[in-house]
Amino acid sequence: MKITREIVDETLQNLRKRGFDAHYCETAEEGRELALSLIPAGDTVAWGGSVTAVQIGLMDAVKARTDIELIDRDIFTDPAEKRQMMRKGLLADSFIAGINGISRDGWLVNIDGTGNRVAAITFGPENVILVAGVNKIENTVTEAMDRARNVAAPLNVKRLNIPNPCLKSGKCMDCKGATTICAHFVEHRFCKPQGRIKVILIGEPLGY
């Protein structure tokens, strides 16, 4: 689907009707600066895996701030320690993540392997900042979920070099092995309380 500014504006309006605090930025740089401005000084900050947040330089910028406290799971290699930091991240003040798919009528779709990312988006941190390129927009929730399963998931498996069936097929094979990254499918229909989840759409193709 070709993403026009009219489609972007329609999506933003529908996100706002559903309680999301939705913003549009033309460039990655503008998106990064807006995201940073939405994180108050003094906050504890955690994040879920997001290629988009890395691509726009948001993660580097967050880690460079000295006026916030990071709950940085990335500094741990021991699985138990890393999992403990993920658990702490559920009680962070601010949480950063991406979006796997967005419908034009304002639903958000995310797939998660561990579950910490979708859990934090759904409940916990009082300030959730989601960044996404306009390439994540699809016509319907069904198409947004299809995008998450058959575009985002296989590309993430390739990025992480996980030997799941979609690594070769390039599409979801409904795998049920221990290494699946598609354990949790979450559709966010409405934001409660309103404005808790900030969605920043960026006018560039970003992430998966």
Short mmCIF file of C-alpha atoms in Angstrom, two decimals:
data_model
loop_
_atom_site.label_atom_id
_atom_site.label_comp_id
_atom_site.label_asym_id
_atom_site.label_seq_id
_atom_site.Cartn_x
_atom_site.Cartn_y
_atom_site.Cartn_z
CA MET A 1 0.00 0.00 0.00
CA LYS A 2 1.30 3.43 -0.92
CA ILE A 3 1.29 5.62 2.19
CA THR A 4 0.05 9.13 1.42
CA ARG A 5 -0.12 12.08 3.79
CA GLU A 6 -3.91 11.72 3.72
CA ILE A 7 -3.58 8.15 5.03
CA VAL A 8 -1.14 9.30 7.71
CA ASP A 9 -3.50 12.08 8.83
CA GLU A 10 -6.45 9.68 8.92
CA THR A 11 -4.43 7.23 11.02
CA LEU A 12 -3.34 9.97 13.43
CA GLN A 13 -6.92 11.16 13.87
CA ASN A 14 -8.13 7.63 14.58
CA LEU A 15 -5.32 6.98 17.03
CA ARG A 16 -6.33 10.12 18.93
CA LYS A 17 -9.97 9.02 18.96
CA ARG A 18 -8.77 5.87 20.68
CA GLY A 19 -6.96 7.79 23.40
CA PHE A 20 -3.42 7.61 22.03
CA ASP A 21 -1.30 10.78 22.08
CA ALA A 22 -0.37 10.63 18.39
CA HIS A 23 2.29 12.75 16.67
CA TYR A 24 3.79 13.00 13.18
CA CYS A 25 7.38 13.91 12.33
CA GLU A 26 8.72 14.20 8.81
CA THR A 27 12.23 12.98 9.60
CA ALA A 28 14.00 10.53 11.88
CA GLU A 29 15.84 13.40 13.54
CA GLU A 30 12.59 15.18 14.37
CA GLY A 31 11.14 11.94 15.71
CA ARG A 32 14.16 11.36 17.93
CA GLU A 33 14.05 14.87 19.38
CA LEU A 34 10.32 14.65 20.04
CA ALA A 35 10.71 11.30 21.79
CA LEU A 36 13.49 12.70 23.97
CA SER A 37 11.34 15.70 24.91
CA LEU A 38 8.61 13.34 26.13
CA ILE A 39 10.92 11.77 28.73
CA PRO A 40 11.00 14.00 31.84
CA ALA A 41 14.21 14.58 33.77
CA GLY A 42 14.46 12.30 36.77
CA ASP A 43 12.57 9.42 35.16
CA THR A 44 13.65 5.82 35.28
CA VAL A 45 13.70 4.62 31.66
CA ALA A 46 13.48 1.13 30.16
CA TRP A 47 12.83 -0.19 26.68
CA GLY A 48 11.79 -3.14 24.58
CA GLY A 49 13.62 -4.20 21.46
CA SER A 50 13.02 -1.68 18.68
CA VAL A 51 14.96 -1.48 15.44
CA THR A 52 13.27 1.85 14.72
CA ALA A 53 14.44 3.38 18.02
CA VAL A 54 17.99 2.32 17.17
CA GLN A 55 17.78 3.55 13.57
CA ILE A 56 16.68 7.06 14.53
CA GLY A 57 19.41 7.34 17.15
CA LEU A 58 16.96 7.38 20.05
CA MET A 59 18.68 4.66 22.06
CA ASP A 60 22.09 6.31 21.82
CA ALA A 61 20.55 9.65 22.80
CA VAL A 62 18.74 8.16 25.79
CA LYS A 63 21.87 6.42 27.01
CA ALA A 64 23.76 9.71 26.72
CA ARG A 65 21.38 11.59 29.01
CA THR A 66 22.62 12.21 32.53
CA ASP A 67 19.34 13.44 34.00
CA ILE A 68 17.55 10.07 33.86
CA GLU A 69 18.15 6.64 35.37
CA LEU A 70 18.43 3.75 32.92
CA ILE A 71 17.15 0.25 33.53
CA ASP A 72 19.57 -1.13 30.96
CA ARG A 73 19.05 -4.81 30.22
CA ASP A 74 21.58 -4.60 27.38
CA ILE A 75 24.58 -4.49 29.72
CA PHE A 76 23.89 -8.02 30.99
CA THR A 77 24.86 -11.25 29.24
CA ASP A 78 23.65 -13.61 31.95
CA PRO A 79 20.05 -14.62 31.05
CA ALA A 80 18.85 -14.54 34.65
CA GLU A 81 20.25 -11.06 35.26
CA LYS A 82 18.85 -9.81 31.98
CA ARG A 83 15.41 -11.19 32.80
CA GLN A 84 15.51 -9.51 36.20
CA MET A 85 16.20 -6.16 34.52
CA MET A 86 13.29 -6.76 32.16
CA ARG A 87 11.06 -7.30 35.20
CA LYS A 88 12.28 -4.03 36.71
CA GLY A 89 11.51 -2.33 33.42
CA LEU A 90 7.81 -3.01 33.95
CA LEU A 91 7.89 -0.44 36.76
CA ALA A 92 9.93 2.19 34.92
CA ASP A 93 8.55 5.72 34.68
CA SER A 94 9.05 5.82 30.90
CA PHE A 95 9.20 2.93 28.44
CA ILE A 96 10.37 3.03 24.80
CA ALA A 97 9.36 0.53 22.12
CA GLY A 98 8.32 0.15 18.51
CA ILE A 99 5.19 -1.05 16.74
CA ASN A 100 4.89 -4.02 14.38
CA GLY A 101 1.71 -2.89 12.67
CA ILE A 102 -0.84 -0.05 12.72
CA SER A 103 -4.30 -0.05 11.20
CA ARG A 104 -5.75 3.03 9.55
CA ASP A 105 -8.58 3.02 12.09
CA GLY A 106 -6.13 3.35 14.97
CA TRP A 107 -5.30 -0.12 16.31
CA LEU A 108 -1.72 -1.05 17.25
CA VAL A 109 -0.40 -4.58 16.74
CA ASN A 110 2.65 -6.09 18.43
CA ILE A 111 4.18 -9.56 18.57
CA ASP A 112 6.60 -10.46 21.34
CA GLY A 113 8.70 -13.46 22.26
CA THR A 114 9.50 -12.82 25.92
CA GLY A 115 6.44 -10.70 26.64
CA ASN A 116 8.12 -7.87 28.53
CA ARG A 117 7.63 -5.40 25.68
CA VAL A 118 3.90 -5.93 25.20
CA ALA A 119 3.39 -6.19 28.97
CA ALA A 120 5.00 -2.78 29.56
CA ILE A 121 3.07 -1.19 26.71
CA THR A 122 -0.18 -2.58 28.11
CA PHE A 123 0.34 -1.85 31.80
CA GLY A 124 3.07 -0.60 34.14
CA PRO A 125 5.09 2.42 33.06
CA GLU A 126 3.00 5.59 33.18
CA ASN A 127 4.70 7.05 30.09
CA VAL A 128 5.01 4.83 27.02
CA ILE A 129 6.70 6.16 23.87
CA LEU A 130 6.27 4.16 20.67
CA VAL A 131 8.17 5.09 17.50
CA ALA A 132 7.30 3.81 14.04
CA GLY A 133 7.85 4.58 10.40
CA VAL A 134 4.76 5.16 8.27
CA ASN A 135 5.56 1.87 6.52
CA LYS A 136 3.90 0.15 9.50
CA ILE A 137 0.45 1.45 8.49
CA GLU A 138 -1.97 -1.06 6.94
CA ASN A 139 -5.62 -0.76 5.94
CA THR A 140 -7.07 -3.08 8.59
CA VAL A 141 -6.18 -4.75 11.88
CA THR A 142 -6.07 -8.10 10.06
CA GLU A 143 -3.54 -6.71 7.57
CA ALA A 144 -1.54 -5.12 10.40
CA MET A 145 -1.34 -8.51 12.14
CA ASP A 146 -0.40 -10.17 8.86
CA ARG A 147 2.38 -7.63 8.48
CA ALA A 148 3.61 -8.35 12.01
CA ARG A 149 3.64 -12.12 11.40
CA ASN A 150 4.92 -12.27 7.84
CA VAL A 151 7.15 -9.20 7.54
CA ALA A 152 8.37 -8.09 10.97
CA ALA A 153 8.81 -11.51 12.59
CA PRO A 154 10.85 -13.18 9.81
CA LEU A 155 13.09 -10.11 9.48
CA ASN A 156 13.68 -10.06 13.22
CA VAL A 157 14.49 -13.78 13.19
CA LYS A 158 17.04 -13.08 10.46
CA ARG A 159 18.48 -10.13 12.41
CA LEU A 160 18.84 -12.25 15.54
CA ASN A 161 20.04 -15.31 13.56
CA ILE A 162 17.53 -17.64 15.18
CA PRO A 163 17.03 -20.98 13.40
CA ASN A 164 13.25 -20.77 13.19
CA PRO A 165 11.39 -22.03 10.08
CA CYS A 166 10.57 -18.49 8.90
CA LEU A 167 14.31 -17.82 8.52
CA LYS A 168 14.20 -19.88 5.32
CA SER A 169 10.59 -19.47 4.24
CA GLY A 170 10.40 -15.71 4.83
CA LYS A 171 6.90 -16.09 6.25
CA CYS A 172 5.24 -17.31 9.42
CA MET A 173 5.19 -21.11 9.73
CA ASP A 174 3.33 -21.13 13.07
CA CYS A 175 6.38 -22.67 14.76
CA LYS A 176 6.04 -23.98 18.30
CA GLY A 177 9.68 -24.43 19.28
CA ALA A 178 11.40 -22.93 22.31
CA THR A 179 13.11 -20.29 20.13
CA THR A 180 9.91 -18.80 18.71
CA ILE A 181 9.76 -15.01 18.95
CA CYS A 182 6.00 -15.03 18.37
CA ALA A 183 4.67 -16.09 21.77
CA HIS A 184 2.41 -13.11 22.43
CA PHE A 185 0.10 -11.39 19.93
CA VAL A 186 -1.36 -8.16 21.32
CA GLU A 187 -3.80 -5.75 19.69
CA HIS A 188 -4.06 -2.37 21.40
CA ARG A 189 -7.54 -1.04 20.64
CA PHE A 190 -7.72 1.85 23.11
CA CYS A 191 -5.34 3.73 25.39
CA LYS A 192 -6.32 3.86 29.09
CA PRO A 193 -5.68 6.21 30.70
CA GLN A 194 -5.89 8.46 27.67
CA GLY A 195 -2.56 9.87 26.56
CA ARG A 196 -0.46 7.34 28.47
CA ILE A 197 0.80 5.84 25.20
CA LYS A 198 2.52 8.30 22.88
CA VAL A 199 2.74 7.23 19.25
CA ILE A 200 5.30 8.98 17.05
CA LEU A 201 4.82 8.28 13.35
CA ILE A 202 7.83 9.21 11.23
CA GLY A 203 7.54 9.93 7.52
CA GLU A 204 10.27 7.45 6.56
CA PRO A 205 10.41 3.66 6.12
CA LEU A 206 11.88 2.46 9.42
CA GLY A 207 12.22 -0.80 11.29
CA TYR A 208 10.52 -4.03 10.34
#
